[in-house]
Amino acid sequence: MTANQVALWYLVASICFILALKGLSHPETARRGNYFGMAGMAVAVLTTIAIVAKGRLDLILLAMVIGGMIGAFVARRVEMTQMPELVAAMHSLVGLAAVLIAFSAVNNPTAFGVADPLPTGNKLELFIGTFVGAITFSGSIIAFGKLAGLGKNFRLFSSAPVTYAGQHAVNLVLALVMVGFGAAFFMAEGKDWTSFLIMTAIAFLLGVLIIIPIGGADMPVVISMLNSYSGWAAAGIGFSLNNTLLIIAGSLVGSSGAILSCVMCRAMNRSFISVILGGFGAAEGAAPAGTGQKSVRSGSADDAAFLLSNAESVVIVPGYGLAVARAQHAVAEITEKLIAKGVNVRYAIHPVAGRMPGHMNVLLAEAEVPYDQVFEMDDINSDLTNTDVVLVLGANDVVNPLAYEKGSQIYGMPILDVHKARTVLVNKRSMAVGYAGLDNPLFYMDKTMMVFGDAKKVVEDMVKAL
């Protein structure tokens, strides 16, 4: 395959990736976006195989078969509730791939079409790609552990922030030392493996130290941030290898991840820098003092069904509890029954509901909920005052009125104003607090009725009552 043909097919793959991002920007076009993404990756893989057809193609195909089998196995077994940690795990593999490619390029530059000894420009690009990839790998492993609830076995994976005295100073010193060894590798005439290895080791350590002080409340931002890191790592390696596809694809992932991180921070009223340096967040289920003295009004699924069937307008707010219970299909069924009774039913989605961006949208799409019933927070908030009943399923922090109280940890965070509705039904397993570790005054309001239990079981009981 000629250089012009390679450039042409890589351009086709890049266009497919751009169209994939465009499609994924809206639920209605997300499926088409996935098709474009798969097509682009297929073109990229086939073009790369054609480039190395005269080499050890057998080893490449063997690696692809093994990787494909592992991917298929994981895809079949993973639950929707495990998608956030799966995404973190995939990010770690991208970062590790960047590091391994960089090591290979330093060891044998000519195999990648790079001059030996390495030009200074290539050294700089390899240095950047390596440390970003290493931080992405180890940071994603920590994020995976936090999201998978492995903190019971290993404290570094705790959903609560892991902090110690002088943490930021230690991180700063390590970052400076890492840059110092990177500069030594950059300026060395030959292959300075010592500086390169030490720089990489420190980068792996920094990835751990940067993520452990970030609590569960900020994990959605961490996921999108690591997504951005993995893209920039790939782009950096692409510059070193003069691979236009890696540069374009990596830049697309890096920039889209950075934009998403900023959007998430605005949605959570966080400073992006403060999150990176160690955001707040308490372990889920740690109830603050004093909540036991408050009283709540609780009811049964039958009581909730009666209120829903007698309402003219109902808004359903899904949260992580819905995902854990796999209740999306039951919710779709109760929606159909309410609509058949003449009730106007809509869904309200907070940008950070669940543990990753778009988590609730994916669940509702899986249950084939019509897109015209699903509304983003900004589109529906103004109408909640005129809503008869709001049904909150497993959501907590995103509906917490403390966001309007100065001094609160979530002050200023945009929330769904469900407390303004005429009646509020809240389904939770218990009165445990959410990721932010804060009690929710919504649960104690006179207009609120708590319905305790597994979301799927409760909603199914509501369906029977209807």
XYZ file of C-alpha atoms in Angstrom:
466
model
C 0.000 0.000 0.000
C 1.432 3.382 -1.043
C 1.830 6.336 1.305
C -0.959 8.195 -0.503
C -3.336 5.262 -0.113
C -2.518 5.010 3.601
C -3.153 8.730 4.037
C -6.472 8.437 2.177
C -7.789 5.535 4.245
C -6.633 7.135 7.491
C -8.533 10.263 6.414
C -11.648 8.142 5.848
C -11.250 6.630 9.329
C -10.772 10.084 10.865
C -13.951 11.383 9.203
C -15.837 8.384 10.595
C -14.550 9.200 14.099
C -15.691 12.817 13.757
C -19.140 11.671 12.601
C -19.210 9.224 15.520
C -18.687 12.038 18.023
C -21.345 14.072 16.269
C -23.801 11.186 16.472
C -23.060 10.470 20.126
C -23.978 14.039 21.058
C -27.699 13.166 21.093
C -29.604 9.999 22.122
C -31.570 9.886 18.869
C -28.398 9.685 16.771
C -26.227 7.748 19.237
C -26.774 4.401 17.512
C -25.694 5.881 14.180
C -22.695 7.432 15.905
C -21.652 4.009 17.197
C -21.880 2.580 13.693
C -19.625 5.337 12.372
C -17.164 4.682 15.187
C -17.042 0.959 14.461
C -16.641 1.590 10.745
C -13.803 4.051 11.359
C -11.992 1.624 13.640
C -12.409 -1.209 11.115
C -10.883 0.957 8.377
C -8.019 1.996 10.674
C -7.243 -1.590 11.704
C -7.359 -2.969 8.160
C -5.155 -0.132 6.881
C -2.613 -0.747 9.636
C -2.581 -4.477 8.863
C -1.940 -3.652 5.202
C 1.036 -1.489 6.206
C 2.701 -4.291 8.177
C 1.587 -7.131 5.868
C 5.215 -8.066 5.171
C 6.020 -8.381 8.882
C 4.875 -10.871 11.560
C 1.228 -10.714 10.553
C 0.573 -13.991 12.375
C 1.429 -12.450 15.755
C -0.731 -9.403 15.042
C -3.733 -11.531 14.075
C -3.209 -13.756 17.126
C -3.185 -10.695 19.408
C -6.341 -9.386 17.709
C -8.148 -12.716 18.179
C -7.186 -12.888 21.857
C -8.188 -9.270 22.446
C -11.451 -9.746 20.544
C -12.355 -12.808 22.588
C -11.652 -10.998 25.849
C -13.690 -8.011 24.684
C -16.645 -10.183 23.662
C -16.528 -12.042 26.975
C -16.484 -8.824 28.996
C -19.236 -7.236 26.885
C -21.550 -10.189 27.494
C -20.974 -10.282 31.245
C -20.860 -6.597 32.159
C -24.010 -5.103 33.689
C -25.249 -1.589 32.966
C -24.408 -0.652 36.558
C -20.796 -1.659 35.862
C -20.369 0.577 32.827
C -18.544 3.373 34.727
C -15.820 1.050 36.015
C -15.617 -0.636 32.603
C -14.967 2.748 30.997
C -12.230 3.426 33.569
C -10.669 0.033 32.808
C -10.683 0.758 29.064
C -8.983 4.104 29.678
C -6.226 2.322 31.611
C -5.525 0.078 28.612
C -5.196 3.084 26.296
C -2.686 4.666 28.664
C -0.701 1.444 28.993
C -0.653 1.021 25.205
C 0.845 4.504 24.838
C 3.573 3.658 27.354
C 4.431 0.345 25.668
C 4.603 1.943 22.217
C 6.884 4.658 23.593
C 9.216 2.050 25.118
C 9.309 0.184 21.820
C 10.067 3.385 19.899
C 12.909 4.289 22.259
C 14.338 0.776 22.017
C 14.119 0.452 18.213
C 13.250 3.756 16.498
C 13.916 2.471 12.971
C 11.100 -0.079 13.314
C 8.715 2.871 13.521
C 10.310 4.828 10.716
C 12.117 7.159 13.116
C 15.801 8.033 12.891
C 18.262 6.375 15.279
C 19.464 8.056 17.453
C 16.131 9.704 18.227
C 15.827 13.365 17.160
C 15.180 15.767 20.034
C 11.678 16.539 18.761
C 10.709 12.867 18.888
C 12.197 12.551 22.356
C 10.029 15.398 23.624
C 6.888 13.846 22.112
C 7.738 10.428 23.536
C 8.381 11.968 26.951
C 4.978 13.705 26.975
C 3.111 10.691 25.604
C 4.769 8.360 28.098
C 4.094 10.304 31.287
C 0.516 11.158 30.267
C -0.096 7.510 29.375
C 1.429 6.290 32.649
C -0.680 8.706 34.716
C -3.752 7.634 32.742
C -3.062 3.957 33.377
C -2.494 4.046 37.128
C -5.109 6.757 37.700
C -7.707 4.748 35.791
C -6.903 1.654 37.858
C -7.620 3.628 41.037
C -10.828 5.035 39.518
C -11.873 1.502 38.549
C -11.311 0.298 42.100
C -13.295 3.172 43.607
C -16.215 2.656 41.219
C -16.177 -1.124 41.683
C -16.376 -0.754 45.470
C -13.015 -2.398 46.166
C -12.325 -0.026 49.056
C -13.366 -2.739 51.525
C -10.348 -4.757 50.485
C -7.809 -2.026 49.794
C -7.961 1.484 51.266
C -6.569 3.191 48.152
C -9.799 2.180 46.374
C -12.037 3.750 49.016
C -14.863 5.916 47.645
C -14.009 8.381 50.418
C -11.055 10.708 49.770
C -7.715 9.233 50.850
C -5.664 12.124 52.165
C -2.530 12.712 54.231
C -0.530 15.671 55.489
C 1.450 17.501 52.832
C -0.261 15.645 49.998
C -0.209 18.487 47.490
C 3.417 19.305 48.287
C 4.426 15.681 47.706
C 2.599 15.634 44.366
C 4.261 18.868 43.302
C 7.760 17.624 44.210
C 7.187 14.350 42.382
C 5.913 16.201 39.309
C 9.017 18.416 39.275
C 11.324 15.415 39.684
C 9.500 13.623 36.879
C 9.936 16.617 34.572
C 13.597 16.800 35.582
C 14.304 13.222 34.554
C 12.248 13.754 31.410
C 14.437 16.739 30.561
C 17.551 14.612 31.172
C 16.228 11.998 28.746
C 15.398 14.748 26.259
C 18.883 16.299 26.363
C 20.877 13.057 26.424
C 22.738 12.212 23.219
C 21.980 8.484 23.293
C 19.294 6.307 24.880
C 19.232 7.416 28.492
C 17.215 4.475 29.794
C 17.822 5.349 33.442
C 16.188 8.765 33.178
C 13.399 7.384 30.997
C 12.574 4.533 33.391
C 12.644 6.744 36.497
C 10.452 9.333 34.786
C 7.936 6.627 33.840
C 7.904 5.097 37.324
C 7.204 8.492 38.918
C 4.396 9.080 36.403
C 2.780 5.757 37.400
C 3.008 6.805 41.047
C 1.571 10.264 40.325
C -1.457 8.693 38.655
C -2.263 6.924 41.923
C -1.596 9.945 44.146
C -3.681 12.304 41.998
C -6.809 10.119 42.046
C -6.879 8.719 45.613
C -7.881 12.056 47.248
C -10.873 12.415 44.909
C -14.102 11.239 46.544
C -17.048 9.385 45.098
C -19.034 12.563 44.462
C -16.490 13.683 41.887
C -15.949 10.356 40.097
C -18.020 11.325 37.014
C -15.583 14.201 36.440
C -12.632 11.872 36.978
C -13.921 9.467 34.318
C -14.220 12.180 31.689
C -10.863 13.639 32.747
C -9.100 10.297 32.327
C -10.820 9.922 28.983
C -9.200 13.188 27.952
C -5.797 12.059 29.259
C -5.937 8.836 27.235
C -6.625 10.842 24.069
C -3.721 13.218 24.605
C -1.410 10.278 25.327
C -2.372 8.689 22.014
C -1.937 12.008 20.175
C 1.523 12.507 21.694
C 2.660 9.070 20.532
C 1.100 9.795 17.129
C 3.346 12.829 16.712
C 6.391 10.728 17.603
C 5.521 8.052 15.048
C 4.283 10.528 12.430
C 0.932 8.696 12.443
C -1.811 11.091 11.364
C -4.640 8.805 12.480
C -3.304 8.587 16.038
C -2.896 12.353 16.117
C -6.428 13.045 14.868
C -8.179 10.328 16.886
C -6.214 11.165 20.036
C -6.932 14.876 19.673
C -10.644 14.178 19.192
C -10.780 12.047 22.330
C -8.615 14.454 24.310
C -10.533 17.602 23.389
C -13.990 16.038 23.739
C -13.021 14.592 27.128
C -11.719 17.973 28.295
C -14.900 19.717 27.158
C -17.039 17.085 28.878
C -15.013 17.488 32.073
C -15.684 21.231 32.066
C -19.397 20.639 31.424
C -19.505 18.137 34.294
C -17.726 20.534 36.647
C -20.240 23.267 35.830
C -23.090 20.806 36.400
C -21.662 19.940 39.827
C -20.491 23.468 40.709
C -16.907 22.257 40.984
C -13.670 23.913 40.043
C -11.903 21.625 37.587
C -8.543 22.431 39.180
C -9.845 21.692 42.699
C -11.158 18.323 41.574
C -7.814 17.408 40.013
C -5.992 18.483 43.167
C -8.302 16.435 45.390
C -12.045 17.118 45.381
C -14.447 16.461 48.175
C -16.723 13.478 48.567
C -17.686 11.152 51.357
C -18.293 7.470 51.342
C -21.778 6.471 50.307
C -23.949 5.427 53.206
C -22.207 7.453 55.919
C -25.099 9.288 57.540
C -24.335 12.644 59.154
C -25.135 13.264 62.781
C -28.654 14.272 63.687
C -30.548 12.608 60.845
C -31.931 9.955 63.156
C -33.998 12.542 65.046
C -35.956 13.612 61.959
C -39.184 11.942 60.911
C -40.287 10.997 57.430
C -43.652 10.106 55.934
C -43.510 6.691 54.327
C -46.023 4.775 52.255
C -46.489 1.632 50.227
C -46.285 0.979 46.510
C -50.095 0.935 46.444
C -50.206 4.420 47.988
C -47.732 5.670 45.388
C -49.697 4.075 42.541
C -52.871 5.824 43.745
C -51.156 9.229 43.722
C -49.641 8.622 40.281
C -52.898 7.453 38.691
C -54.781 10.496 39.993
C -52.229 13.011 38.735
C -52.460 14.935 35.496
C -48.693 15.338 35.135
C -45.881 13.104 36.403
C -42.113 13.570 36.141
C -39.826 10.597 36.789
C -36.279 11.299 38.013
C -34.016 8.234 37.594
C -30.844 7.855 39.635
C -28.167 5.302 40.367
C -30.598 3.303 42.517
C -32.614 2.584 39.384
C -29.476 1.303 37.652
C -28.506 -0.927 40.583
C -31.987 -2.478 40.670
C -32.159 -2.783 36.849
C -35.585 -1.196 37.052
C -35.577 0.600 33.695
C -37.936 -1.877 32.014
C -40.376 -1.768 34.927
C -40.303 2.042 34.787
C -41.034 1.965 31.057
C -44.004 -0.296 31.773
C -45.472 1.969 34.451
C -45.041 4.909 32.068
C -47.107 3.135 29.432
C -49.874 2.379 31.930
C -49.990 5.972 33.190
C -50.087 7.372 29.666
C -52.963 4.972 28.896
C -54.825 6.577 31.812
C -54.281 10.037 30.301
C -51.375 11.081 32.541
C -48.655 13.272 30.998
C -45.411 11.442 31.897
C -41.904 12.785 31.321
C -38.403 11.955 32.510
C -35.996 14.505 34.001
C -32.266 13.760 33.595
C -29.559 15.509 35.586
C -26.188 15.790 33.765
C -24.400 13.760 36.446
C -27.141 11.318 37.447
C -25.578 7.908 38.031
C -21.815 7.496 38.001
C -20.958 8.673 34.509
C -22.309 11.131 31.936
C -25.298 9.780 30.020
C -25.743 6.769 32.328
C -29.489 7.318 32.767
C -30.025 8.094 29.081
C -28.465 4.765 28.126
C -30.644 2.850 30.596
C -33.838 4.482 29.329
C -32.815 3.892 25.719
C -32.238 0.219 26.565
C -35.835 0.060 27.854
C -36.991 1.736 24.599
C -38.348 4.816 26.334
C -39.283 7.310 23.554
C -36.771 10.143 23.264
C -39.510 12.776 23.294
C -40.350 11.781 26.877
C -36.812 12.416 28.119
C -35.826 15.975 29.091
C -32.573 17.464 30.304
C -32.505 19.394 33.563
C -32.452 22.860 31.980
C -35.430 22.029 29.756
C -37.759 20.753 32.464
C -36.767 22.519 35.686
C -39.031 25.527 35.097
C -42.056 23.236 34.713
C -41.584 21.240 37.924
C -43.557 23.847 39.880
C -46.631 22.926 37.811
C -46.079 19.160 38.114
C -48.541 17.158 40.225
C -46.230 14.281 41.192
C -42.481 13.746 40.864
C -41.259 10.177 41.270
C -37.590 10.043 42.330
C -36.029 6.621 41.814
C -32.726 6.175 43.600
C -31.491 9.757 43.100
C -30.144 11.794 45.993
C -27.559 14.539 45.548
C -29.004 15.746 42.222
C -32.328 16.599 43.957
C -30.906 17.944 47.227
C -32.216 21.462 48.092
C -29.063 22.075 50.171
C -27.583 23.230 46.882
C -29.386 26.528 47.554
C -28.015 26.979 51.086
C -24.795 28.949 51.538
C -22.185 26.997 53.442
C -23.355 23.657 52.113
C -20.731 21.511 50.398
C -22.905 21.416 47.290
C -23.927 25.090 47.372
C -24.370 26.371 43.852
C -24.605 22.935 42.277
C -27.458 22.949 39.716
C -30.135 20.463 40.791
C -33.517 19.241 39.635
C -36.024 21.364 41.568
C -38.302 18.465 42.486
C -38.984 20.071 45.871
C -41.119 22.619 44.006
C -43.585 19.988 42.741
C -46.956 19.534 44.424
C -46.178 15.994 45.609
C -42.885 14.104 45.706
C -42.501 10.323 45.848
C -38.994 9.095 46.684
C -37.934 5.478 46.332
C -34.766 4.483 48.216
C -33.501 1.359 49.884
C -32.797 3.263 53.094
C -32.139 6.749 54.446
C -28.415 6.461 53.672
C -26.865 9.582 52.190
C -25.528 9.895 48.644
C -22.005 10.311 47.309
C -21.623 13.831 48.659
C -22.207 12.526 52.190
C -25.008 15.028 52.888
C -28.478 14.529 54.294
C -31.349 15.576 52.000
C -34.056 17.901 53.414
C -36.339 16.850 50.548
C -36.986 13.536 52.297
C -38.447 15.254 55.373
C -40.822 17.669 53.655
C -44.558 17.366 54.269
C -45.175 16.967 50.537
C -42.762 14.022 50.313
C -43.662 10.358 50.742
C -40.844 7.817 50.995
C -41.346 4.370 49.484
C -38.573 2.126 50.752
C -37.331 -0.934 48.917
C -35.620 -2.180 45.792
C -36.565 0.092 42.886
C -37.510 -2.745 40.541
C -39.690 -4.498 43.134
C -41.374 -1.246 44.177
C -42.113 -0.155 40.609
C -43.391 -3.623 39.682
C -45.749 -3.437 42.677
C -46.918 -0.023 41.455
C -47.621 -1.523 38.020
C -49.742 -4.272 39.616
C -51.630 -1.714 41.680
C -52.410 0.311 38.549
